[in-house]
Amino acid sequence: HYRTTLNAIPVMFEWMLHPDDWYLLPPAIGAASLHLTTIDPNGAASMGFYLDPAILDLDPYSGDFGIGFWGHGRLAASYFVKQPQHGIMCFFCDVDEVHGGATGGSDGTQFTITPRDSMRHKVFLEPLGVLLEVISGSLESVTVNIDAAAFTLSLSD
């Protein structure tokens, strides 16, 4: 339902301001992708999915899909995090660890992030507290060195 995605916007922004509050991230991540699950194989929007065992199908009407999809657009990003209990994780992205080398001229472990979110325009680097956003083109990858507090962007057309 559209309210889930819209209500997740302030939750996600609050987490980005206070990234050590790990209870905020899981519901916001789940809600950020909610509206993509209500698009049928032909690309038609639906306002929901019926979990009644006798139905188990998308609603045939789009109804309030649009405003919820706007919420998805606000949240669409890749989220690279260093969680105290689970370590390095990437939501809506792939991450590869590269030992050695230098990003920003410092030795240390680098991570290459490949965005997999629906828009590929934003990446939040939680260990640095940085939200990167491109206006034109899309992000192909981001390489980050947490110890050096440095990153590089690779853009595509």
mmCIF file of N, CA, C and O in Angstrom, residues 11-12 14-15 18 21-29:
data_model
loop_
_atom_site.group_PDB
_atom_site.id
_atom_site.type_symbol
_atom_site.label_atom_id
_atom_site.label_comp_id
_atom_site.label_asym_id
_atom_site.label_seq_id
_atom_site.Cartn_x
_atom_site.Cartn_y
_atom_site.Cartn_z
ATOM 1 N N VAL A 11 11.546 7.660 7.979
ATOM 2 C CA VAL A 11 12.308 6.652 8.721
ATOM 3 C C VAL A 11 13.712 6.521 8.126
ATOM 4 O O VAL A 11 14.710 6.512 8.847
ATOM 5 N N MET A 12 13.799 6.436 6.794
ATOM 6 C CA MET A 12 15.109 6.314 6.141
ATOM 7 C C MET A 12 15.944 7.569 6.362
ATOM 8 O O MET A 12 17.144 7.485 6.654
ATOM 9 N N GLU A 14 15.749 9.662 8.821
ATOM 10 C CA GLU A 14 16.167 9.672 10.226
ATOM 11 C C GLU A 14 17.350 8.733 10.436
ATOM 12 O O GLU A 14 18.296 9.059 11.157
ATOM 13 N N TRP A 15 17.310 7.559 9.787
ATOM 14 C CA TRP A 15 18.438 6.617 9.912
ATOM 15 C C TRP A 15 19.704 7.217 9.303
ATOM 16 O O TRP A 15 20.791 7.091 9.863
ATOM 17 N N HIS A 18 21.118 9.452 11.773
ATOM 18 C CA HIS A 18 21.550 8.739 12.983
ATOM 19 C C HIS A 18 21.807 7.273 12.626
ATOM 20 O O HIS A 18 21.058 6.385 13.042
ATOM 21 N N ASP A 21 21.453 3.965 14.807
ATOM 22 C CA ASP A 21 20.151 3.451 15.242
ATOM 23 C C ASP A 21 19.706 2.378 14.247
ATOM 24 O O ASP A 21 18.923 2.621 13.334
ATOM 25 N N TRP A 22 20.216 1.176 14.433
ATOM 26 C CA TRP A 22 20.042 0.091 13.468
ATOM 27 C C TRP A 22 18.620 -0.455 13.416
ATOM 28 O O TRP A 22 18.292 -1.224 12.520
ATOM 29 N N TYR A 23 17.755 -0.059 14.335
ATOM 30 C CA TYR A 23 16.372 -0.516 14.288
ATOM 31 C C TYR A 23 15.566 0.202 13.200
ATOM 32 O O TYR A 23 14.501 -0.264 12.808
ATOM 33 N N LEU A 24 16.062 1.317 12.723
ATOM 34 C CA LEU A 24 15.362 2.073 11.689
ATOM 35 C C LEU A 24 15.579 1.508 10.285
ATOM 36 O O LEU A 24 14.700 1.622 9.426
ATOM 37 N N LEU A 25 16.734 0.917 10.048
ATOM 38 C CA LEU A 25 17.085 0.520 8.684
ATOM 39 C C LEU A 25 16.235 -0.615 8.109
ATOM 40 O O LEU A 25 15.729 -0.475 6.985
ATOM 41 N N PRO A 26 16.040 -1.751 8.777
ATOM 42 C CA PRO A 26 15.303 -2.857 8.131
ATOM 43 C C PRO A 26 13.895 -2.510 7.633
ATOM 44 O O PRO A 26 13.563 -2.828 6.484
ATOM 45 N N PRO A 27 13.054 -1.846 8.434
ATOM 46 C CA PRO A 27 11.726 -1.540 7.882
ATOM 47 C C PRO A 27 11.786 -0.546 6.723
ATOM 48 O O PRO A 27 10.993 -0.634 5.789
ATOM 49 N N ALA A 28 12.719 0.385 6.775
ATOM 50 C CA ALA A 28 12.840 1.352 5.684
ATOM 51 C C ALA A 28 13.305 0.669 4.399
ATOM 52 O O ALA A 28 12.797 0.961 3.313
ATOM 53 N N ILE A 29 14.249 -0.259 4.507
ATOM 54 C CA ILE A 29 14.733 -0.994 3.326
ATOM 55 C C ILE A 29 13.593 -1.823 2.737
ATOM 56 O O ILE A 29 13.385 -1.853 1.524
#
